[in-house]
Tab-separated table of C-alpha atoms and ligand atoms in Angstrom:
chain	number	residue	atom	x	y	z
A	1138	UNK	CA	139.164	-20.209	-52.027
A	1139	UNK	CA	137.741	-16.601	-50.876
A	1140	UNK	CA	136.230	-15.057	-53.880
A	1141	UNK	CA	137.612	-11.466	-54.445
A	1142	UNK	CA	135.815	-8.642	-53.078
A	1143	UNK	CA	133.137	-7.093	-55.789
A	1144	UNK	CA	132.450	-3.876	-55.065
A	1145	UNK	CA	128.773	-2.305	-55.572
A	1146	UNK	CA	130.715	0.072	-57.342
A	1147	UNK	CA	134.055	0.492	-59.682
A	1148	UNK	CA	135.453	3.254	-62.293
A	1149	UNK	CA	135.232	1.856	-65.855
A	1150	UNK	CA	139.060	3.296	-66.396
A	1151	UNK	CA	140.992	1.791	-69.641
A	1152	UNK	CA	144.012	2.453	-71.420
A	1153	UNK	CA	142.361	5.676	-73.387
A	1154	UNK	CA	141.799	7.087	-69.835
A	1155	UNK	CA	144.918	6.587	-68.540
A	1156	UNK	CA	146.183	8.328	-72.021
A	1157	UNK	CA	143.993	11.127	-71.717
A	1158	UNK	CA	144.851	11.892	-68.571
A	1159	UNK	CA	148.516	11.586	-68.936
A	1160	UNK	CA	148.597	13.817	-71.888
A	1161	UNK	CA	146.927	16.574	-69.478
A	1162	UNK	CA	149.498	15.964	-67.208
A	1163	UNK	CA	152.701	16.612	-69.641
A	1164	UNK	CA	151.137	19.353	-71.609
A	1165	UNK	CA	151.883	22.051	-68.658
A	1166	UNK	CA	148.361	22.620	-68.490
A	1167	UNK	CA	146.115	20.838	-65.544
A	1168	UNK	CA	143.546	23.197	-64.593
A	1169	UNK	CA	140.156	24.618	-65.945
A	1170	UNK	CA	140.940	25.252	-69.401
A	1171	UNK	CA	140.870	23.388	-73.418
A	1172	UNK	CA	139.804	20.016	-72.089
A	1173	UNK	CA	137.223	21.286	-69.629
A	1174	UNK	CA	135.933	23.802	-72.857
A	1175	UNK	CA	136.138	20.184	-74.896
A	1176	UNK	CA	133.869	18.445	-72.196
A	1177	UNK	CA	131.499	21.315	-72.042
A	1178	UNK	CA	131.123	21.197	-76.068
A	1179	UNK	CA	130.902	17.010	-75.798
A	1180	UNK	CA	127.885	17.170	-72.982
A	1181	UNK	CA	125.991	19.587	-75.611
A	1182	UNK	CA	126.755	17.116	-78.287
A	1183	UNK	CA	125.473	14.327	-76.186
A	1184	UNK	CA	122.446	15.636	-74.404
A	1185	UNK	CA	121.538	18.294	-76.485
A	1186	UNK	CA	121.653	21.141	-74.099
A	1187	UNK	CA	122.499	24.603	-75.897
A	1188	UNK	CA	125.015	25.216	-72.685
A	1189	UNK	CA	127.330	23.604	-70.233
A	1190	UNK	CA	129.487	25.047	-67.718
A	1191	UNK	CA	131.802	22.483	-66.161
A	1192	UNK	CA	132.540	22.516	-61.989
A	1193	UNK	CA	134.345	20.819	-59.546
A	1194	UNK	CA	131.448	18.853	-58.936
A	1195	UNK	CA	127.301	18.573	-59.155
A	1196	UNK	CA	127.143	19.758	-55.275
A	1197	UNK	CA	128.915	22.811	-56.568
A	1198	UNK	CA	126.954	23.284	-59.613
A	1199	UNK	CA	123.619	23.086	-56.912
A	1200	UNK	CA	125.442	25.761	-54.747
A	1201	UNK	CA	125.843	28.309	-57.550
A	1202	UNK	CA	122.231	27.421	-58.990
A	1203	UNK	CA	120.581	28.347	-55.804
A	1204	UNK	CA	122.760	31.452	-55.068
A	1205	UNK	CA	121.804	32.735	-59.162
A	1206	UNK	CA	118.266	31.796	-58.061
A	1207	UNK	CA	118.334	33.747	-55.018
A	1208	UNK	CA	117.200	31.796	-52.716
A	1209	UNK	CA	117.449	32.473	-49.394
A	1210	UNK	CA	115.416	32.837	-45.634
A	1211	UNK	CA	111.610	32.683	-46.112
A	1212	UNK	CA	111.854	30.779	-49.235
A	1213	UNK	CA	110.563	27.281	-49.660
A	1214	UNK	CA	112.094	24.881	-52.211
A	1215	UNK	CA	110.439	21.480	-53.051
A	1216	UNK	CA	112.248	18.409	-53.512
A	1217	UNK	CA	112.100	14.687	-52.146
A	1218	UNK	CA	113.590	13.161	-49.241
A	1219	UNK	CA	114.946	10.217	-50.975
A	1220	UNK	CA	117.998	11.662	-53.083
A	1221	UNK	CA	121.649	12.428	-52.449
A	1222	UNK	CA	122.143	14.813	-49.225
A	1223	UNK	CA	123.736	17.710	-51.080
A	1224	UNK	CA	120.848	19.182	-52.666
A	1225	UNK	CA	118.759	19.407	-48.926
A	1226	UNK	CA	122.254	20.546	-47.066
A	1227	UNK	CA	122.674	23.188	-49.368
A	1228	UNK	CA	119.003	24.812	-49.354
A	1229	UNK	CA	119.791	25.187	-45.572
A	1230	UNK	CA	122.566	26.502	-45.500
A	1231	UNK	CA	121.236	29.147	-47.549
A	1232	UNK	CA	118.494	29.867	-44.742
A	1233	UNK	CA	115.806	28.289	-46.732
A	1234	UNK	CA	113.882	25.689	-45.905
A	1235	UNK	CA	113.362	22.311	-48.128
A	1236	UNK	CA	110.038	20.957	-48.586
A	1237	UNK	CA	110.460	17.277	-48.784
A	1238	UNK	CA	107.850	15.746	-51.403
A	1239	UNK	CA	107.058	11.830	-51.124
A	1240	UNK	CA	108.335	9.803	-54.230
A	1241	UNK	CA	105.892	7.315	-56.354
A	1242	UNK	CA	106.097	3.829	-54.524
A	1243	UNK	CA	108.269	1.824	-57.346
A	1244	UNK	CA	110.239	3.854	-59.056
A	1245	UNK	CA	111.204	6.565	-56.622
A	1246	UNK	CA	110.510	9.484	-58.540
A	1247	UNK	CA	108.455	12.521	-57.329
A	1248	UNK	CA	104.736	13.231	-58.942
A	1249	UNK	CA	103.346	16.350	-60.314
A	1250	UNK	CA	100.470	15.694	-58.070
A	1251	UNK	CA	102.865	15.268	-54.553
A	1252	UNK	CA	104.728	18.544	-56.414
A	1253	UNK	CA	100.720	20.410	-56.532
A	1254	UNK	CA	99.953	19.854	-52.994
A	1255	UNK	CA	103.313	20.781	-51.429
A	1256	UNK	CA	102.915	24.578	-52.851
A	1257	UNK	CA	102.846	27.715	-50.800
A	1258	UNK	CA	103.305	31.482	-51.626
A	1259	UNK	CA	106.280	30.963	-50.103
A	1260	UNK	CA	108.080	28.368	-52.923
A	1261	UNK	CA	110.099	29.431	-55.049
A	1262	UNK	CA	111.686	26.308	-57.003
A	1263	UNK	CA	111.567	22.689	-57.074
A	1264	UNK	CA	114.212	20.092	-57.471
A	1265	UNK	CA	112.997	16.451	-58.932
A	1266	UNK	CA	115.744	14.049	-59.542
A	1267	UNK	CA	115.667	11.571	-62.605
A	1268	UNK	CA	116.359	8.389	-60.527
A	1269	UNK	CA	119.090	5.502	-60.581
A	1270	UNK	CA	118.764	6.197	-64.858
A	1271	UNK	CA	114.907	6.204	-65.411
A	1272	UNK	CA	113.785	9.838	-66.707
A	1273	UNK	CA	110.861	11.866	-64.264
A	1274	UNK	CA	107.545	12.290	-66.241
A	1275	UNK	CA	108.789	15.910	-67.506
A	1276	UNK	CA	105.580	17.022	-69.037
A	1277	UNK	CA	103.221	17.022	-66.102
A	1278	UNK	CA	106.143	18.288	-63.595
A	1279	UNK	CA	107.490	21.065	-65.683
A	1280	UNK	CA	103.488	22.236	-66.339
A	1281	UNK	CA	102.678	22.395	-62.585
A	1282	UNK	CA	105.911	24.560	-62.219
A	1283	UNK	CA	104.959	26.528	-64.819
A	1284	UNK	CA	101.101	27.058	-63.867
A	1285	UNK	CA	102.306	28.325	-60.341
A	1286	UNK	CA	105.378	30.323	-61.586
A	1287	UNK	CA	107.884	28.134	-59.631
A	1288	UNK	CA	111.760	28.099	-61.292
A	1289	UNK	CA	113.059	24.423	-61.755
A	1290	UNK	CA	115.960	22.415	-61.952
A	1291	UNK	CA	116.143	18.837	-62.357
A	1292	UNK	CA	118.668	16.311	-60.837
A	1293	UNK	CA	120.104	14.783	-63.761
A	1294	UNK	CA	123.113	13.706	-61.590
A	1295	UNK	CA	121.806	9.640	-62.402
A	1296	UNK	CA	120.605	10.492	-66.316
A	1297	UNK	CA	123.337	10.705	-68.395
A	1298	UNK	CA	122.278	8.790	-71.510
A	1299	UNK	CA	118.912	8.944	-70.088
A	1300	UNK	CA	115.990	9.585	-72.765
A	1301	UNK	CA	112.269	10.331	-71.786
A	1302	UNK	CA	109.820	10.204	-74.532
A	1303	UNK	CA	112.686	10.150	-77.216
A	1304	UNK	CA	114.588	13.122	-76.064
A	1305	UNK	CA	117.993	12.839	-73.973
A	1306	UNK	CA	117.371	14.169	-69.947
A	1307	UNK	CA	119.269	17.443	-70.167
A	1308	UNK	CA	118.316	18.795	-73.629
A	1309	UNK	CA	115.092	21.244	-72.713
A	1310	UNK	CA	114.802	23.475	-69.146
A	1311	UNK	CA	117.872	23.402	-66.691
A	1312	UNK	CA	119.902	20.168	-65.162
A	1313	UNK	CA	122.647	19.448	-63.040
A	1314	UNK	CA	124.649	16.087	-64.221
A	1315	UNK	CA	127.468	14.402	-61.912
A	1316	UNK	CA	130.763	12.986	-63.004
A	1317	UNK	CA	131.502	11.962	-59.196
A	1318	UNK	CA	133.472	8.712	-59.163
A	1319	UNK	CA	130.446	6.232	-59.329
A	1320	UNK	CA	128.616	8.168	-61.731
A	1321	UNK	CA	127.788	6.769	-65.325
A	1322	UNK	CA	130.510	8.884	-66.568
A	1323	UNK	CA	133.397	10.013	-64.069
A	1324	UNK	CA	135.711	12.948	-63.954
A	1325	UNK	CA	136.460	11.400	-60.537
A	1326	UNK	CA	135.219	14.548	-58.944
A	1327	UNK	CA	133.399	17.006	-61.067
A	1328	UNK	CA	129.813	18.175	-62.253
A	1329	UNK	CA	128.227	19.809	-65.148
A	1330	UNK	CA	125.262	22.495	-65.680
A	1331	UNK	CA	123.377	22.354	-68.769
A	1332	UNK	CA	120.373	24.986	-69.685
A	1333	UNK	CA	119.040	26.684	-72.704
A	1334	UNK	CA	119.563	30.024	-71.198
A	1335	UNK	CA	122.624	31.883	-72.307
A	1336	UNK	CA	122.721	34.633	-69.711
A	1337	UNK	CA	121.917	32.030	-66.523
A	1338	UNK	CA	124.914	30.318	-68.015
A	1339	UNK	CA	127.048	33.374	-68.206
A	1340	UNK	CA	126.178	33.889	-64.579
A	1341	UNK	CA	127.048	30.016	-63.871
A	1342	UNK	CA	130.328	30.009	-65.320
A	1343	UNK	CA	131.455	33.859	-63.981
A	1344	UNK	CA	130.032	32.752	-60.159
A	1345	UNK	CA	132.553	29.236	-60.471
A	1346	UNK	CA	135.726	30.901	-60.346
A	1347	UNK	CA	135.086	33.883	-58.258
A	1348	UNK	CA	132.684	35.867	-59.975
A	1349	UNK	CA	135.259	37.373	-62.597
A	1350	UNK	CA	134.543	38.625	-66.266
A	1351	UNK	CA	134.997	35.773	-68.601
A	1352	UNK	CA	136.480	35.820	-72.449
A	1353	UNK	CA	136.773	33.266	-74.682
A	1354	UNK	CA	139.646	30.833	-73.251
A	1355	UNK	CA	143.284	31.623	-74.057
A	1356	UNK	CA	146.378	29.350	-72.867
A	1357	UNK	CA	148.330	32.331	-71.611
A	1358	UNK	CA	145.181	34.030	-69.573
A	1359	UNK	CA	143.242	31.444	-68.012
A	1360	UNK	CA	140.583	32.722	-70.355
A	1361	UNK	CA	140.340	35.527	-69.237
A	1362	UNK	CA	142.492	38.872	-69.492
A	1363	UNK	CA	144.696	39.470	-65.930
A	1364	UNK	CA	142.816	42.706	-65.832
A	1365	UNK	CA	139.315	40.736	-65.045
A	1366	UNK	CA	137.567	42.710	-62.742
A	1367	UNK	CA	135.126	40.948	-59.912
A	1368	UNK	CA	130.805	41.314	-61.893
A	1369	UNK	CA	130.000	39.850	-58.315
A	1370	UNK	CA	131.256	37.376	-55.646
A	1371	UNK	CA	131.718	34.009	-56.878
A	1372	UNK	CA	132.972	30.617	-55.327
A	1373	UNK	CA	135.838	28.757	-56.399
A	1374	UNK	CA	134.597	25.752	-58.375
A	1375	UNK	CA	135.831	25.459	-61.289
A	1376	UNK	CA	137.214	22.119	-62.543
A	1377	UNK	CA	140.504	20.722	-63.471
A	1378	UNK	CA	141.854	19.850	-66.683
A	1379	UNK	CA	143.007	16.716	-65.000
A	1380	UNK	CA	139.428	15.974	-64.263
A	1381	UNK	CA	137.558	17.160	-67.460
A	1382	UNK	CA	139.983	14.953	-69.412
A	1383	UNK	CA	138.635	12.101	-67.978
A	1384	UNK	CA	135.116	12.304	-68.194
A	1385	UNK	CA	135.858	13.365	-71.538
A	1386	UNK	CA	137.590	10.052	-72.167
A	1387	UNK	CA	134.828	8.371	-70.656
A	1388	UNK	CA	132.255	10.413	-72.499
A	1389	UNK	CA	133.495	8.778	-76.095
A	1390	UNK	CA	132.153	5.854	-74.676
A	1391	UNK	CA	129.083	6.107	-72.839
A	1392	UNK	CA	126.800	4.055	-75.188
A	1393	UNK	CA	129.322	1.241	-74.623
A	1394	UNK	CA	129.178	1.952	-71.144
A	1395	UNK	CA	125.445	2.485	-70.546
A	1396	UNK	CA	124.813	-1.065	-72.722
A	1397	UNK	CA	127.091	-2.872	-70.435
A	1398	UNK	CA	125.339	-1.960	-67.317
A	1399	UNK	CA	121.892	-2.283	-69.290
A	1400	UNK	CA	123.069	-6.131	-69.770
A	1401	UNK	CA	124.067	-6.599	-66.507
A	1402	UNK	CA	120.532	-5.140	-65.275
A	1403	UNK	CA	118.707	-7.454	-67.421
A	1404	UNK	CA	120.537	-10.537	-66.024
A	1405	UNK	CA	119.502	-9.348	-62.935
A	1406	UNK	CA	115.639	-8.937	-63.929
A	1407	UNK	CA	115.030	-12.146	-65.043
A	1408	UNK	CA	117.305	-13.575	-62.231
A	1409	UNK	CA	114.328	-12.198	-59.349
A	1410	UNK	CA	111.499	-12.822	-61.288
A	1411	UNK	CA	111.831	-15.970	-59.196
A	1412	UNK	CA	112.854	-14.947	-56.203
A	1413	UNK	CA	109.697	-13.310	-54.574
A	1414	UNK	CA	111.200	-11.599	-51.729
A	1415	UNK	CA	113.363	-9.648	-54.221
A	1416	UNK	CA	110.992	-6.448	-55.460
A	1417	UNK	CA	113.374	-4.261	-58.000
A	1418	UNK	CA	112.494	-0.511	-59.048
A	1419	UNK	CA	109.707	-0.780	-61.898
A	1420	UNK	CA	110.225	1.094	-65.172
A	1421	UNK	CA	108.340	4.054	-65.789
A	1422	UNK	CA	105.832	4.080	-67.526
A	1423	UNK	CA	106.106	5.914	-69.963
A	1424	UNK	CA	108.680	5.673	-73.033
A	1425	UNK	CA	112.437	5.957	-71.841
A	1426	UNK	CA	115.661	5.234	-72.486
A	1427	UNK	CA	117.545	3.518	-68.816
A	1428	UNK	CA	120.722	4.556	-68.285
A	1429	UNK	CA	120.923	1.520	-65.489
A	1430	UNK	CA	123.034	4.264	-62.825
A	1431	UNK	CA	122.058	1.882	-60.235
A	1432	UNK	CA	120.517	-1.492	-59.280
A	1433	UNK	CA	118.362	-0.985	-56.709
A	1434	UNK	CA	116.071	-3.703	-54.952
A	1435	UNK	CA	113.802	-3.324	-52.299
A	1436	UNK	CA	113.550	-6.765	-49.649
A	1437	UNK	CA	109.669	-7.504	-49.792
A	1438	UNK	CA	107.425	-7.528	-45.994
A	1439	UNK	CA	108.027	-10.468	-44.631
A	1440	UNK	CA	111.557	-11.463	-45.245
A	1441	UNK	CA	114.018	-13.064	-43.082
A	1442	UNK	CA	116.254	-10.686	-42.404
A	1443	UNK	CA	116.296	-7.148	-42.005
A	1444	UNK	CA	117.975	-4.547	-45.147
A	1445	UNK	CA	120.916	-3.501	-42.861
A	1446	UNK	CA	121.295	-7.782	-42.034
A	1447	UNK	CA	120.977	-8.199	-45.274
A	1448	UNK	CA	123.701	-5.890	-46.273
A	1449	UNK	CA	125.869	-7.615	-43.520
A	1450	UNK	CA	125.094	-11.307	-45.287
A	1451	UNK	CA	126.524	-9.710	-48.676
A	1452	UNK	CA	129.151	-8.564	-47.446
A	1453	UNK	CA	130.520	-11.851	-45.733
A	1454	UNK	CA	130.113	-13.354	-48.868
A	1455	UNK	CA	132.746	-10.853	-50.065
A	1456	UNK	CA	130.225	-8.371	-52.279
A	1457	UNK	CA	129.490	-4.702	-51.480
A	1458	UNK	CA	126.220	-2.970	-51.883
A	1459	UNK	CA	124.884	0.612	-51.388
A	1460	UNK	CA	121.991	2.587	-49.943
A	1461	UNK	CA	120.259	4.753	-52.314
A	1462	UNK	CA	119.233	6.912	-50.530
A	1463	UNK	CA	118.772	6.962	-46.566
A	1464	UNK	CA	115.522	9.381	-46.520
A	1465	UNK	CA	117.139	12.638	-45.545
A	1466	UNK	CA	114.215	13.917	-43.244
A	1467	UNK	CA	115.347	10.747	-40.716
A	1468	UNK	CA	118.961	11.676	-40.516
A	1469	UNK	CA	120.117	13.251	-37.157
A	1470	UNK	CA	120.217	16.912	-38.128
A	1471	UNK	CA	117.129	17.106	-40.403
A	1472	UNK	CA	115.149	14.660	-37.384
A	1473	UNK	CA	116.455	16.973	-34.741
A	1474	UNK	CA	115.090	19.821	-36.936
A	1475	UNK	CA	112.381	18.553	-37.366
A	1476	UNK	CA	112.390	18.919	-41.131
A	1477	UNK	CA	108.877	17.468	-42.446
A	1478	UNK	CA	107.172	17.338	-45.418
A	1479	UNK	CA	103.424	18.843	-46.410
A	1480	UNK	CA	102.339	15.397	-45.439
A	1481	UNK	CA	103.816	11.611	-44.169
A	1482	UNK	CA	106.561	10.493	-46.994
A	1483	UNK	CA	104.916	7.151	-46.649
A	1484	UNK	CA	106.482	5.502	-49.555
A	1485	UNK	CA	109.820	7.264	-48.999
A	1486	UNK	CA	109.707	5.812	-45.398
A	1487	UNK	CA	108.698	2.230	-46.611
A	1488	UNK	CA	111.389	2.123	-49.317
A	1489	UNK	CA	114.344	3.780	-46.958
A	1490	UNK	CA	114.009	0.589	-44.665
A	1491	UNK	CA	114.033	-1.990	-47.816
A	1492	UNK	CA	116.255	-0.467	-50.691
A	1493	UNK	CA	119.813	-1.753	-51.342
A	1494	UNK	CA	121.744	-1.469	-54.591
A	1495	UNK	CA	123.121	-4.317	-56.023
A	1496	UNK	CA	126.768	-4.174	-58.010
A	1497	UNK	CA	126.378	-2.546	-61.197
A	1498	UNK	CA	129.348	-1.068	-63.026
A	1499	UNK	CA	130.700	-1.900	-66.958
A	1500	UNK	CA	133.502	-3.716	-65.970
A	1501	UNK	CA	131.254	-6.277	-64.116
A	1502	UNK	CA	131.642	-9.929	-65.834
A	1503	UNK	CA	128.185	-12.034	-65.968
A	1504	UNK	CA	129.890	-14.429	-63.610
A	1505	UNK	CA	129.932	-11.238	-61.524
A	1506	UNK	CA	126.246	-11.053	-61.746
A	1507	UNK	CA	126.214	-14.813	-61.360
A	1508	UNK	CA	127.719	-14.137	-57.959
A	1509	UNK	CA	125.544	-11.938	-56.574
A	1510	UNK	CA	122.448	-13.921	-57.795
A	1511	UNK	CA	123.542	-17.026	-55.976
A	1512	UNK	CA	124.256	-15.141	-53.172
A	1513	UNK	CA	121.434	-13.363	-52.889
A	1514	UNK	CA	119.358	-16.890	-52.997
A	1515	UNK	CA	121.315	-18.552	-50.087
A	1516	UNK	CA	120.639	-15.462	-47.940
A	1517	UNK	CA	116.874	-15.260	-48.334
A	1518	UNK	CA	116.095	-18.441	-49.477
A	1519	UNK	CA	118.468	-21.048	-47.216
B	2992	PLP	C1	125.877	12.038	-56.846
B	2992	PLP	C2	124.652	12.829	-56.658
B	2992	PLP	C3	124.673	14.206	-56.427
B	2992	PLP	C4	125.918	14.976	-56.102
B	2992	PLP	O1	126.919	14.865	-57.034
B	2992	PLP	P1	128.385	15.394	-56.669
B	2992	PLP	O2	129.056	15.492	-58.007
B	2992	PLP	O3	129.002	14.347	-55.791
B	2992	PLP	O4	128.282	16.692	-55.986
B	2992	PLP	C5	123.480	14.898	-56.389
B	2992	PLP	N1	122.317	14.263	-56.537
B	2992	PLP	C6	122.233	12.941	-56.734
B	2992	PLP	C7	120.891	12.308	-56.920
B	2992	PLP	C8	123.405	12.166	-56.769
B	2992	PLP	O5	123.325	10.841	-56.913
């Protein structure tokens, strides 16, 4: 019998989901309003951020960030070529460039050192990214943007849960979390700013809904009086009810979730301790907390098969995986461009040709795992 298809990726959604939801749905109320106010409150609780503003998604959060920041032609912003493609799209279509940093070898994170050497008069901000659930090393990052006056705002779009050095990713400077659909925690669509700057959040949460004067939310207004007047030109990102109920849900449980997939990892770990021409991520190292957002191994020099084969052989075997991430300086436009870092991205061109993530989501049964393992040995080890 064909085993079912498993999916590198699937929503965690149970019955209190489906409640939540549904209750947004029949209380005449499905846009921005109590339950995205709720969510907002419940990622403070959780990551220990003084502020959230809730939008439509962490892509839209990035767009209003750099538009508060300014940024625009003749600025520089540093950030590295192996993350999502929003946060490099984005800086150019604000008529700034991005200065792509290469990313530590093994776990994929960018250095304070690779930060140091990719500074010019001309930057303005950088962007790390906490990756696939491991925390950045904060200290030595934040104090090279600090020594050469340069804003920041970190990626936290893998890192909820996330801890480094005992505090949770998102509770000191300024972060941008994801609740897209394979994120830790989903709001199928949506995205969430956190910062311990009240007025940058003011700004954040008047620029999401078209730049309007905000009060305190009221059922009848919208939150704010009809009479709002336009502070300045805003987009139109502001997240539904619908959504924010959801992640909200989903929030309740995110140390059940985050020790699922942290099971699931470690089944996986001792699994390719014996299988040499599977190299995973290493931990950091220094003391964290994983949030396991993704599995992601890299197929060691000399293997059979190519990654893109590879991915092939998986998937006739009836099991999905994922690229995390195709190095964005190779992709047509930014290639055409000509888009380069201060130097070669050596290790972010090494890893773009080997990475693949594996299926990791709660809902995953160890005869899941079990699955991939065994399939994973009959493709690289016939
Ligand atoms: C998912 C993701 C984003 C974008 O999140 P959206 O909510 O889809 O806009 C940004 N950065 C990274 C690293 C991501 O994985």
């Amino acid at each position: 019998m064909m085993d079912e298809f498993l999916p590198f990726c699937r929503p965690g959604i149970d019955q209190s989901d489906i409640d939540a939801v549904t209750a947004v749905l029949k209380s005449g109320w499905i846009t921005t309003g109590p339950k995205t106010a709720e969510l907002e409150a419940a990622i403070c609780d959780t990551v220990g951020a003084e502020d959230a503003v809730a939008m439509s998604s962490a892509t839209a959060a990035m767009h209003c960030y750099l538009f508060a920041a300014g940024i625009g032609p003749g600025d520089e912003v540093i950030t590295p070529s192996m993350t999502w493609v929003s946060t490099a799209n984005l800086i150019t279509l604000l008529g700034a460039t991005p200065v792509f940093v290469d990313v530590d070898r093994d776990n994929l994170m960018v250095t304070a050192e690779e930060i140091e050497q990719a500074v010019t008069p001309k930057t303005r901000l950088v962007i790390p990214v906490h990756f696939a659930g491991a925390p950045l090393d904060l200290d030595p990052i934040r104090a090279v943007a600090e020594k050469h006056g340069i804003a920041m705002v970190e990626d936290t779009a893998h890192a909820l849960g996330t801890e480094y050095k005992g505090t949770p990713v998102g509770a000191t400077g300024d972060g941008i979390f994801s609740l897209q659909a394979i994120k830790n925690v989903t709001a199928a669509e949506g995205g969430v700013f956190v910062t311990g700057d009240a007025a940058l959040a003011e700004r954040m949460r008047r620029l999401r809904f078209h730049g309007l004067g905000v009060d305190a939310w009221d059922r009848d207004t919208q939150g704010r009086r009809p009479q709002a007047e336009v502070q300045e030109p805003g987009f139109k990102y502001n997240p539904p009810d619908l959504c924010s109920a959801l992640a909200l849900s989903q929030l309740n449980r995110l140390e059940q979730i985050n020790a699922r997939r942290a099971h699931i990892a470690s089944l996986y770990n001792d699994a390719f301790r014996d299988i040499p021409e599977v190299l995973p991520l290493s931990p950091p190292g220094w003391p964290h907390t994983h949030a396991w957002h993704l599995y992601v191994i890299r197929l060691t020099e000399g293997t059979r098969l190519t990654r893109d084969d590879f991915i092939e052989a998986m998937k006739a075997r009836q099991i999905g995986c994922g690229i995390h991430f195709q190095a964005i300086h190779r992709q047509k436009y930014y290639r055409e461009t000509n888009a380069t870092g201060h130097a070669r991205l050596a290790n972010t061109e090494w890893n773009t040709e080997r990475i693949c993530s594996l299926p990791l989501f709660p809902d995953m049964r160890e005869d899941d795992a079990a699955r991939v393992i065994d399939a994973i040995k009959s493709i690289l080890q016939p």
